[in-house]
GROMACS .gro file of C-alpha atoms in nm:
model
  459
    1UNK     CA    1   0.000   0.000   0.000
    2UNK     CA    2   0.129   0.342  -0.087
    3UNK     CA    3   0.163   0.528   0.240
    4UNK     CA    4   0.020   0.875   0.264
    5UNK     CA    5   0.267   0.941   0.539
    6UNK     CA    6   0.596   0.911   0.351
    7UNK     CA    7   0.868   1.073   0.557
    8UNK     CA    8   0.966   1.282   0.257
    9UNK     CA    9   0.618   1.423   0.193
   10UNK     CA   10   0.501   1.559   0.525
   11UNK     CA   11   0.498   1.934   0.469
   12UNK     CA   12   0.341   2.156   0.203
   13UNK     CA   13   0.417   2.503   0.075
   14UNK     CA   14   0.062   2.615   0.151
   15UNK     CA   15   0.098   2.516   0.518
   16UNK     CA   16   0.427   2.706   0.537
   17UNK     CA   17   0.266   3.012   0.379
   18UNK     CA   18  -0.020   2.998   0.630
   19UNK     CA   19   0.221   2.974   0.921
   20UNK     CA   20   0.423   3.266   0.791
   21UNK     CA   21   0.110   3.481   0.791
   22UNK     CA   22   0.030   3.377   1.148
   23UNK     CA   23   0.377   3.475   1.268
   24UNK     CA   24   0.352   3.823   1.128
   25UNK     CA   25   0.553   3.761   0.812
   26UNK     CA   26   0.841   3.592   0.990
   27UNK     CA   27   0.965   3.268   0.837
   28UNK     CA   28   0.774   2.999   1.024
   29UNK     CA   29   1.069   2.760   1.000
   30UNK     CA   30   1.250   2.980   1.250
   31UNK     CA   31   0.986   2.891   1.509
   32UNK     CA   32   0.883   2.538   1.414
   33UNK     CA   33   1.027   2.200   1.494
   34UNK     CA   34   0.912   1.848   1.413
   35UNK     CA   35   0.910   1.532   1.625
   36UNK     CA   36   0.877   1.167   1.533
   37UNK     CA   37   0.787   0.911   1.798
   38UNK     CA   38   0.805   0.537   1.727
   39UNK     CA   39   0.771   0.222   1.933
   40UNK     CA   40   1.032   0.000   1.762
   41UNK     CA   41   0.921  -0.338   1.908
   42UNK     CA   42   1.283  -0.435   1.967
   43UNK     CA   43   1.271  -0.703   2.237
   44UNK     CA   44   1.556  -0.951   2.202
   45UNK     CA   45   1.457  -1.312   2.119
   46UNK     CA   46   1.087  -1.218   2.120
   47UNK     CA   47   1.030  -0.956   1.850
   48UNK     CA   48   1.026  -1.117   1.508
   49UNK     CA   49   1.273  -1.005   1.239
   50UNK     CA   50   1.411  -0.762   1.495
   51UNK     CA   51   1.757  -0.716   1.343
   52UNK     CA   52   1.627  -0.653   0.991
   53UNK     CA   53   1.350  -0.423   1.110
   54UNK     CA   54   1.577  -0.216   1.333
   55UNK     CA   55   1.827  -0.179   1.050
   56UNK     CA   56   1.546  -0.054   0.823
   57UNK     CA   57   1.434   0.188   1.096
   58UNK     CA   58   1.791   0.320   1.115
   59UNK     CA   59   1.793   0.370   0.738
   60UNK     CA   60   1.458   0.552   0.736
   61UNK     CA   61   1.549   0.774   1.031
   62UNK     CA   62   1.864   0.884   0.850
   63UNK     CA   63   1.632   1.032   0.583
   64UNK     CA   64   1.355   1.148   0.814
   65UNK     CA   65   1.216   1.499   0.788
   66UNK     CA   66   1.229   1.567   1.161
   67UNK     CA   67   1.429   1.761   1.417
   68UNK     CA   68   1.377   1.531   1.716
   69UNK     CA   69   1.331   1.153   1.726
   70UNK     CA   70   1.189   0.970   2.028
   71UNK     CA   71   1.216   0.591   2.028
   72UNK     CA   72   1.063   0.330   2.258
   73UNK     CA   73   1.135  -0.043   2.288
   74UNK     CA   74   1.487  -0.001   2.151
   75UNK     CA   75   1.601  -0.258   2.405
   76UNK     CA   76   1.916  -0.397   2.245
   77UNK     CA   77   2.232  -0.187   2.267
   78UNK     CA   78   2.347  -0.313   1.927
   79UNK     CA   79   2.026  -0.190   1.764
   80UNK     CA   80   2.075   0.157   1.909
   81UNK     CA   81   2.438   0.156   1.794
   82UNK     CA   82   2.320   0.073   1.441
   83UNK     CA   83   2.064   0.355   1.452
   84UNK     CA   84   2.328   0.592   1.589
   85UNK     CA   85   2.573   0.497   1.315
   86UNK     CA   86   2.327   0.571   1.035
   87UNK     CA   87   2.186   0.892   1.187
   88UNK     CA   88   2.493   1.053   1.347
   89UNK     CA   89   2.533   1.312   1.071
   90UNK     CA   90   2.163   1.407   1.058
   91UNK     CA   91   2.111   1.397   1.433
   92UNK     CA   92   2.446   1.485   1.590
   93UNK     CA   93   2.302   1.484   1.943
   94UNK     CA   94   2.162   1.166   2.093
   95UNK     CA   95   2.105   0.990   2.425
   96UNK     CA   96   2.031   0.627   2.500
   97UNK     CA   97   1.875   0.586   2.844
   98UNK     CA   98   1.999   0.305   3.068
   99UNK     CA   99   1.762   0.178   3.334
  100UNK     CA  100   1.616  -0.147   3.461
  101UNK     CA  101   1.758  -0.487   3.540
  102UNK     CA  102   1.758  -0.673   3.210
  103UNK     CA  103   1.705  -0.482   2.886
  104UNK     CA  104   1.703  -0.121   3.004
  105UNK     CA  105   1.430   0.135   2.948
  106UNK     CA  106   1.435   0.098   2.569
  107UNK     CA  107   1.414   0.477   2.536
  108UNK     CA  108   1.629   0.698   2.314
  109UNK     CA  109   1.620   1.059   2.193
  110UNK     CA  110   1.796   1.190   1.881
  111UNK     CA  111   1.816   1.560   1.796
  112UNK     CA  112   1.939   1.802   1.532
  113UNK     CA  113   1.957   2.067   1.802
  114UNK     CA  114   2.196   2.068   2.100
  115UNK     CA  115   2.090   1.859   2.400
  116UNK     CA  116   2.180   2.054   2.714
  117UNK     CA  117   2.083   1.807   2.986
  118UNK     CA  118   1.925   1.464   3.024
  119UNK     CA  119   1.746   1.281   3.304
  120UNK     CA  120   1.610   0.929   3.348
  121UNK     CA  121   1.344   0.878   3.616
  122UNK     CA  122   1.219   0.520   3.670
  123UNK     CA  123   0.850   0.481   3.748
  124UNK     CA  124   0.782   0.418   4.116
  125UNK     CA  125   0.503   0.170   4.040
  126UNK     CA  126   0.574  -0.041   3.733
  127UNK     CA  127   0.441  -0.395   3.734
  128UNK     CA  128   0.550  -0.682   3.957
  129UNK     CA  129   0.870  -0.891   3.944
  130UNK     CA  130   0.656  -1.204   3.980
  131UNK     CA  131   0.508  -1.130   3.635
  132UNK     CA  132   0.842  -1.212   3.471
  133UNK     CA  133   0.658  -1.331   3.158
  134UNK     CA  134   0.542  -0.971   3.104
  135UNK     CA  135   0.873  -0.805   3.177
  136UNK     CA  136   0.760  -0.447   3.247
  137UNK     CA  137   0.921  -0.442   3.593
  138UNK     CA  138   1.249  -0.584   3.467
  139UNK     CA  139   1.303  -0.339   3.181
  140UNK     CA  140   1.276  -0.041   3.415
  141UNK     CA  141   1.021   0.171   3.235
  142UNK     CA  142   1.033   0.538   3.321
  143UNK     CA  143   1.056   0.896   3.200
  144UNK     CA  144   1.345   0.995   2.976
  145UNK     CA  145   1.378   1.371   2.946
  146UNK     CA  146   1.612   1.590   2.745
  147UNK     CA  147   1.637   1.968   2.746
  148UNK     CA  148   1.697   2.070   2.384
  149UNK     CA  149   1.785   2.424   2.278
  150UNK     CA  150   1.587   2.536   1.972
  151UNK     CA  151   1.777   2.766   1.729
  152UNK     CA  152   1.547   3.053   1.829
  153UNK     CA  153   1.677   3.018   2.185
  154UNK     CA  154   1.379   2.850   2.350
  155UNK     CA  155   1.451   2.545   2.571
  156UNK     CA  156   1.234   2.247   2.474
  157UNK     CA  157   1.210   1.970   2.730
  158UNK     CA  158   1.112   1.645   2.562
  159UNK     CA  159   0.965   1.373   2.784
  160UNK     CA  160   0.986   1.033   2.618
  161UNK     CA  161   0.806   0.744   2.788
  162UNK     CA  162   0.666   0.395   2.749
  163UNK     CA  163   0.403   0.317   3.010
  164UNK     CA  164   0.300  -0.023   3.148
  165UNK     CA  165   0.108  -0.233   2.897
  166UNK     CA  166  -0.241  -0.374   2.955
  167UNK     CA  167  -0.260  -0.753   2.927
  168UNK     CA  168  -0.630  -0.814   2.972
  169UNK     CA  169  -0.930  -0.727   3.188
  170UNK     CA  170  -0.925  -0.698   3.566
  171UNK     CA  171  -0.588  -0.697   3.743
  172UNK     CA  172  -0.410  -0.775   3.415
  173UNK     CA  173  -0.509  -0.433   3.282
  174UNK     CA  174  -0.269  -0.257   3.524
  175UNK     CA  175  -0.483   0.057   3.525
  176UNK     CA  176  -0.353   0.162   3.867
  177UNK     CA  177   0.007   0.133   3.749
  178UNK     CA  178  -0.045   0.348   3.439
  179UNK     CA  179  -0.244   0.603   3.640
  180UNK     CA  180   0.042   0.629   3.889
  181UNK     CA  181   0.288   0.668   3.603
  182UNK     CA  182   0.079   0.942   3.442
  183UNK     CA  183   0.062   1.119   3.780
  184UNK     CA  184   0.440   1.100   3.814
  185UNK     CA  185   0.493   1.223   3.458
  186UNK     CA  186   0.247   1.511   3.496
  187UNK     CA  187   0.432   1.621   3.809
  188UNK     CA  188   0.763   1.633   3.620
  189UNK     CA  189   0.602   1.823   3.334
  190UNK     CA  190   0.467   2.087   3.572
  191UNK     CA  191   0.815   2.124   3.724
  192UNK     CA  192   0.955   2.168   3.374
  193UNK     CA  193   0.704   2.443   3.300
  194UNK     CA  194   0.802   2.618   3.622
  195UNK     CA  195   1.163   2.615   3.502
  196UNK     CA  196   1.052   2.802   3.189
  197UNK     CA  197   1.074   2.512   2.943
  198UNK     CA  198   0.845   2.435   2.653
  199UNK     CA  199   0.734   2.087   2.757
  200UNK     CA  200   0.657   1.813   2.505
  201UNK     CA  201   0.555   1.458   2.608
  202UNK     CA  202   0.578   1.181   2.349
  203UNK     CA  203   0.578   0.805   2.340
  204UNK     CA  204   0.369   0.493   2.382
  205UNK     CA  205   0.127   0.569   2.666
  206UNK     CA  206  -0.067   0.242   2.631
  207UNK     CA  207  -0.382   0.445   2.706
  208UNK     CA  208  -0.680   0.560   2.505
  209UNK     CA  209  -0.797   0.925   2.484
  210UNK     CA  210  -1.084   0.859   2.728
  211UNK     CA  211  -0.848   0.728   2.998
  212UNK     CA  212  -0.734   0.887   3.323
  213UNK     CA  213  -0.381   0.885   3.185
  214UNK     CA  214  -0.492   1.118   2.908
  215UNK     CA  215  -0.681   1.342   3.154
  216UNK     CA  216  -0.379   1.372   3.382
  217UNK     CA  217  -0.156   1.484   3.096
  218UNK     CA  218  -0.404   1.730   2.948
  219UNK     CA  219  -0.566   1.862   3.267
  220UNK     CA  220  -0.313   1.821   3.546
  221UNK     CA  221   0.001   1.874   3.336
  222UNK     CA  222  -0.168   2.138   3.122
  223UNK     CA  223  -0.062   1.992   2.787
  224UNK     CA  224  -0.263   1.964   2.466
  225UNK     CA  225  -0.295   1.658   2.246
  226UNK     CA  226  -0.143   1.743   1.908
  227UNK     CA  227  -0.404   1.532   1.729
  228UNK     CA  228  -0.695   1.733   1.871
  229UNK     CA  229  -0.501   2.056   1.824
  230UNK     CA  230  -0.489   1.987   1.451
  231UNK     CA  231  -0.821   1.803   1.401
  232UNK     CA  232  -1.036   1.920   1.691
  233UNK     CA  233  -1.260   1.704   1.911
  234UNK     CA  234  -1.530   1.632   1.653
  235UNK     CA  235  -1.395   1.283   1.581
  236UNK     CA  236  -1.387   1.159   1.941
  237UNK     CA  237  -1.726   0.989   1.919
  238UNK     CA  238  -1.651   0.798   1.598
  239UNK     CA  239  -1.638   0.424   1.667
  240UNK     CA  240  -1.331   0.253   1.525
  241UNK     CA  241  -1.538  -0.051   1.425
  242UNK     CA  242  -1.749   0.163   1.191
  243UNK     CA  243  -1.448   0.264   0.979
  244UNK     CA  244  -1.221   0.092   0.733
  245UNK     CA  245  -0.858   0.036   0.846
  246UNK     CA  246  -0.748   0.323   0.620
  247UNK     CA  247  -1.009   0.561   0.765
  248UNK     CA  248  -0.920   0.457   1.119
  249UNK     CA  249  -0.575   0.599   1.059
  250UNK     CA  250  -0.691   0.902   0.861
  251UNK     CA  251  -0.971   1.006   1.098
  252UNK     CA  252  -0.870   0.864   1.437
  253UNK     CA  253  -0.491   0.851   1.417
  254UNK     CA  254  -0.480   0.479   1.502
  255UNK     CA  255  -0.126   0.359   1.577
  256UNK     CA  256  -0.179   0.013   1.730
  257UNK     CA  257  -0.373  -0.305   1.651
  258UNK     CA  258  -0.451  -0.187   1.299
  259UNK     CA  259  -0.534  -0.453   1.044
  260UNK     CA  260  -0.295  -0.273   0.809
  261UNK     CA  261  -0.008  -0.374   1.038
  262UNK     CA  262   0.120  -0.718   0.942
  263UNK     CA  263   0.199  -0.799   1.306
  264UNK     CA  264  -0.156  -0.717   1.416
  265UNK     CA  265  -0.357  -0.816   1.108
  266UNK     CA  266  -0.535  -1.091   1.303
  267UNK     CA  267  -0.692  -0.841   1.545
  268UNK     CA  268  -1.059  -0.752   1.519
  269UNK     CA  269  -1.117  -0.421   1.345
  270UNK     CA  270  -1.278  -0.284   1.663
  271UNK     CA  271  -0.950  -0.329   1.854
  272UNK     CA  272  -0.766  -0.060   1.657
  273UNK     CA  273  -0.663   0.221   1.890
  274UNK     CA  274  -0.448   0.531   1.931
  275UNK     CA  275  -0.184   0.470   2.197
  276UNK     CA  276   0.106   0.686   2.071
  277UNK     CA  277   0.085   1.060   2.134
  278UNK     CA  278   0.259   1.393   2.122
  279UNK     CA  279   0.139   1.631   2.393
  280UNK     CA  280   0.259   1.991   2.382
  281UNK     CA  281   0.241   2.311   2.588
  282UNK     CA  282  -0.062   2.483   2.437
  283UNK     CA  283   0.027   2.822   2.588
  284UNK     CA  284   0.370   2.821   2.427
  285UNK     CA  285   0.322   2.620   2.108
  286UNK     CA  286   0.069   2.487   1.861
  287UNK     CA  287   0.058   2.185   1.633
  288UNK     CA  288   0.038   2.264   1.262
  289UNK     CA  289   0.050   1.911   1.127
  290UNK     CA  290   0.028   1.553   1.253
  291UNK     CA  291   0.055   1.228   1.058
  292UNK     CA  292   0.076   0.858   1.127
  293UNK     CA  293   0.411   0.742   0.988
  294UNK     CA  294   0.615   0.424   0.935
  295UNK     CA  295   0.320   0.246   0.777
  296UNK     CA  296   0.510   0.115   0.475
  297UNK     CA  297   0.618  -0.247   0.463
  298UNK     CA  298   0.986  -0.339   0.451
  299UNK     CA  299   1.091  -0.433   0.097
  300UNK     CA  300   1.184  -0.797   0.068
  301UNK     CA  301   1.036  -0.893   0.404
  302UNK     CA  302   0.687  -0.761   0.326
  303UNK     CA  303   0.628  -0.693   0.694
  304UNK     CA  304   0.553  -0.379   0.892
  305UNK     CA  305   0.837  -0.182   1.048
  306UNK     CA  306   0.699  -0.242   1.399
  307UNK     CA  307   0.385  -0.361   1.574
  308UNK     CA  308   0.307   0.011   1.623
  309UNK     CA  309   0.292   0.283   1.363
  310UNK     CA  310   0.479   0.604   1.441
  311UNK     CA  311   0.360   0.963   1.471
  312UNK     CA  312   0.514   1.276   1.321
  313UNK     CA  313   0.413   1.620   1.450
  314UNK     CA  314   0.512   1.968   1.337
  315UNK     CA  315   0.501   2.205   1.634
  316UNK     CA  316   0.541   2.581   1.620
  317UNK     CA  317   0.651   2.808   1.900
  318UNK     CA  318   0.403   3.091   1.947
  319UNK     CA  319   0.577   3.425   1.887
  320UNK     CA  320   0.426   3.586   2.195
  321UNK     CA  321   0.574   3.306   2.405
  322UNK     CA  322   0.935   3.383   2.313
  323UNK     CA  323   0.993   3.670   2.551
  324UNK     CA  324   0.808   3.500   2.833
  325UNK     CA  325   1.004   3.179   2.784
  326UNK     CA  326   1.332   3.366   2.794
  327UNK     CA  327   1.239   3.539   3.118
  328UNK     CA  328   1.056   3.237   3.261
  329UNK     CA  329   0.799   3.467   3.419
  330UNK     CA  330   0.491   3.340   3.236
  331UNK     CA  331   0.587   2.978   3.286
  332UNK     CA  332   0.640   3.019   3.658
  333UNK     CA  333   0.302   3.182   3.690
  334UNK     CA  334   0.145   2.907   3.482
  335UNK     CA  335   0.320   2.640   3.689
  336UNK     CA  336   0.181   2.787   4.010
  337UNK     CA  337  -0.175   2.768   3.885
  338UNK     CA  338  -0.366   2.482   4.046
  339UNK     CA  339  -0.423   2.186   3.814
  340UNK     CA  340  -0.749   2.198   3.622
  341UNK     CA  341  -0.836   1.835   3.700
  342UNK     CA  342  -1.194   1.763   3.796
  343UNK     CA  343  -1.291   1.662   4.150
  344UNK     CA  344  -1.445   1.350   3.998
  345UNK     CA  345  -1.111   1.257   3.839
  346UNK     CA  346  -0.930   1.283   4.173
  347UNK     CA  347  -1.194   1.065   4.334
  348UNK     CA  348  -1.168   0.815   4.049
  349UNK     CA  349  -0.793   0.790   4.101
  350UNK     CA  350  -0.842   0.727   4.473
  351UNK     CA  351  -1.101   0.462   4.386
  352UNK     CA  352  -0.858   0.291   4.150
  353UNK     CA  353  -0.593   0.284   4.423
  354UNK     CA  354  -0.843   0.142   4.672
  355UNK     CA  355  -0.950  -0.128   4.426
  356UNK     CA  356  -0.591  -0.228   4.357
  357UNK     CA  357  -0.472  -0.230   4.720
  358UNK     CA  358  -0.628  -0.573   4.805
  359UNK     CA  359  -0.434  -0.721   4.513
  360UNK     CA  360  -0.108  -0.578   4.642
  361UNK     CA  361  -0.186  -0.695   4.996
  362UNK     CA  362  -0.277  -1.044   4.874
  363UNK     CA  363   0.041  -1.069   4.669
  364UNK     CA  364   0.247  -0.974   4.973
  365UNK     CA  365   0.056  -1.202   5.215
  366UNK     CA  366   0.064  -1.519   5.005
  367UNK     CA  367   0.429  -1.482   4.912
  368UNK     CA  368   0.530  -1.441   5.275
  369UNK     CA  369   0.301  -1.731   5.367
  370UNK     CA  370   0.471  -1.942   5.101
  371UNK     CA  371   0.807  -1.855   5.256
  372UNK     CA  372   0.707  -1.973   5.604
  373UNK     CA  373   0.536  -2.287   5.472
  374UNK     CA  374   0.850  -2.369   5.274
  375UNK     CA  375   1.056  -2.338   5.594
  376UNK     CA  376   0.827  -2.589   5.761
  377UNK     CA  377   0.838  -2.819   5.457
  378UNK     CA  378   1.217  -2.810   5.433
  379UNK     CA  379   1.256  -2.893   5.803
  380UNK     CA  380   1.003  -3.176   5.768
  381UNK     CA  381   1.185  -3.323   5.468
  382UNK     CA  382   1.520  -3.308   5.647
  383UNK     CA  383   1.370  -3.492   5.943
  384UNK     CA  384   1.184  -3.738   5.720
  385UNK     CA  385   1.499  -3.837   5.533
  386UNK     CA  386   1.597  -4.056   5.831
  387UNK     CA  387   1.304  -4.284   5.747
  388UNK     CA  388   1.392  -4.308   5.378
  389UNK     CA  389   1.609  -4.582   5.235
  390UNK     CA  390   1.943  -4.482   5.085
  391UNK     CA  391   1.979  -4.427   4.712
  392UNK     CA  392   1.736  -4.251   4.479
  393UNK     CA  393   1.469  -4.189   4.746
  394UNK     CA  394   1.715  -3.984   4.953
  395UNK     CA  395   1.823  -3.788   4.647
  396UNK     CA  396   1.464  -3.710   4.551
  397UNK     CA  397   1.374  -3.597   4.904
  398UNK     CA  398   1.680  -3.371   4.928
  399UNK     CA  399   1.630  -3.235   4.577
  400UNK     CA  400   1.269  -3.154   4.663
  401UNK     CA  401   1.384  -2.981   4.981
  402UNK     CA  402   1.628  -2.763   4.783
  403UNK     CA  403   1.363  -2.668   4.525
  404UNK     CA  404   1.111  -2.582   4.797
  405UNK     CA  405   1.374  -2.379   4.980
  406UNK     CA  406   1.471  -2.182   4.670
  407UNK     CA  407   1.113  -2.106   4.565
  408UNK     CA  408   1.018  -2.014   4.920
  409UNK     CA  409   1.320  -1.787   4.956
  410UNK     CA  410   1.241  -1.614   4.625
  411UNK     CA  411   0.877  -1.562   4.718
  412UNK     CA  412   0.979  -1.446   5.064
  413UNK     CA  413   1.207  -1.181   4.917
  414UNK     CA  414   0.931  -1.066   4.682
  415UNK     CA  415   0.686  -1.046   4.969
  416UNK     CA  416   0.912  -0.883   5.226
  417UNK     CA  417   1.092  -0.644   4.991
  418UNK     CA  418   0.887  -0.575   4.679
  419UNK     CA  419   0.550  -0.623   4.848
  420UNK     CA  420   0.623  -0.369   5.119
  421UNK     CA  421   0.781  -0.129   4.871
  422UNK     CA  422   0.476  -0.142   4.641
  423UNK     CA  423   0.235  -0.082   4.930
  424UNK     CA  424   0.437   0.216   5.050
  425UNK     CA  425   0.453   0.356   4.696
  426UNK     CA  426   0.074   0.314   4.667
  427UNK     CA  427   0.029   0.494   5.000
  428UNK     CA  428   0.252   0.779   4.887
  429UNK     CA  429   0.060   0.804   4.558
  430UNK     CA  430  -0.269   0.806   4.749
  431UNK     CA  431  -0.145   1.078   4.986
  432UNK     CA  432  -0.038   1.303   4.697
  433UNK     CA  433  -0.375   1.264   4.527
  434UNK     CA  434  -0.561   1.319   4.854
  435UNK     CA  435  -0.377   1.641   4.941
  436UNK     CA  436  -0.422   1.780   4.591
  437UNK     CA  437  -0.790   1.687   4.602
  438UNK     CA  438  -0.835   1.870   4.933
  439UNK     CA  439  -0.661   2.176   4.793
  440UNK     CA  440  -0.882   2.170   4.483
  441UNK     CA  441  -1.193   2.149   4.697
  442UNK     CA  442  -1.077   2.449   4.898
  443UNK     CA  443  -1.017   2.647   4.581
  444UNK     CA  444  -1.359   2.552   4.446
  445UNK     CA  445  -1.526   2.653   4.772
  446UNK     CA  446  -1.372   3.001   4.758
  447UNK     CA  447  -1.437   3.037   4.383
  448UNK     CA  448  -1.071   3.020   4.280
  449UNK     CA  449  -1.180   2.858   3.956
  450UNK     CA  450  -1.451   3.111   3.894
  451UNK     CA  451  -1.817   3.030   3.853
  452UNK     CA  452  -1.797   2.884   3.505
  453UNK     CA  453  -1.776   2.525   3.622
  454UNK     CA  454  -1.438   2.462   3.463
  455UNK     CA  455  -1.355   2.211   3.735
  456UNK     CA  456  -1.636   1.981   3.634
  457UNK     CA  457  -1.439   1.822   3.356
  458UNK     CA  458  -1.065   1.783   3.331
  459UNK     CA  459  -1.054   1.801   2.953
   0.00000   0.00000   0.00000
């Protein structure tokens, strides 16, 4: 299929002319910058055709019409080195973020503009080590940020993230974990705004537009979704199942589980969803263009580049924001404004925490119980060996005792260490939400939000 999102055909002269008029005759290119975000699906031994796909991604990025590249799931150091080798002349500044126990965060940022500082912040709540078959806890997902100096002098702080994935209904959906991560990210974004930076959040958020994650980034962090900035909100009520796969991308910006993606072609058409975003500071910038990219199939392999499509956004710094960004005054004032998150949203977050707490408590209790039962079992087996005949029976009893001891010790460590840590992190998360909720209620009671009812809905 011919892709309408070719990386070489993403800007038009008419759009540039329009932007020039809006900036008072000044060349819009002096104020604009473009970002591409892509989940590369680069898990070693698991992702199919990983080496070939990552090499193709490196080749395409070297020709990409973008100023900043944000990658997720680039989990193999060799794959990043290949990307870096092919893009080093186009994007002279780059950072690969190391975090986690096994594969690292999988996050990377490439830039045409100078990167002044970088930070990697692991998520406080990010899955469970017992769910080793899912791996989110082991790869150390978090927030990769880079302060990039635009040629016009404005500092852009790019937040690149990959949030915990949903694996099914109920506890497997990990809603509480993603909500906590969105809360943590929104807090960092607000701090960035207070420092006078133009904040941009990109990546795979594993969340739909109607989710709390989305509300926290748009309402609490004060960012705007580039897709709705360009297309408005009129398409929000369109059901994905009522559209063709092509229209799902054109009208809804679908990036995951599209039937046009060879790795997800077996999914039902209703499962198509938009999980990859670019959020931007609406007071300091606007989005002029947004496209779904990396839809083409790899020649020879006839497969999609990744199990996600990418997103390319053209952002433009608002001229009136330049002086305020340089002084930092407007951003500090904006950062001190109370978050415009609805009371109902705060209460929903607290409800999600309360619903998840029994799961965390049960995980901790049963793992510690397993530890103590294994102690009893090991002692019993060591005593019982005196009544067992020599030879294979003794070996089997002792081997069983060792296996029980190892599994009990592992579960005991998970219960005593991780279990307690998760519960404390949940409590801290709950306290932060509670205090902010109380403050919001106080402000509402004294009319700090006015009488227009703007607190009723976070977005």
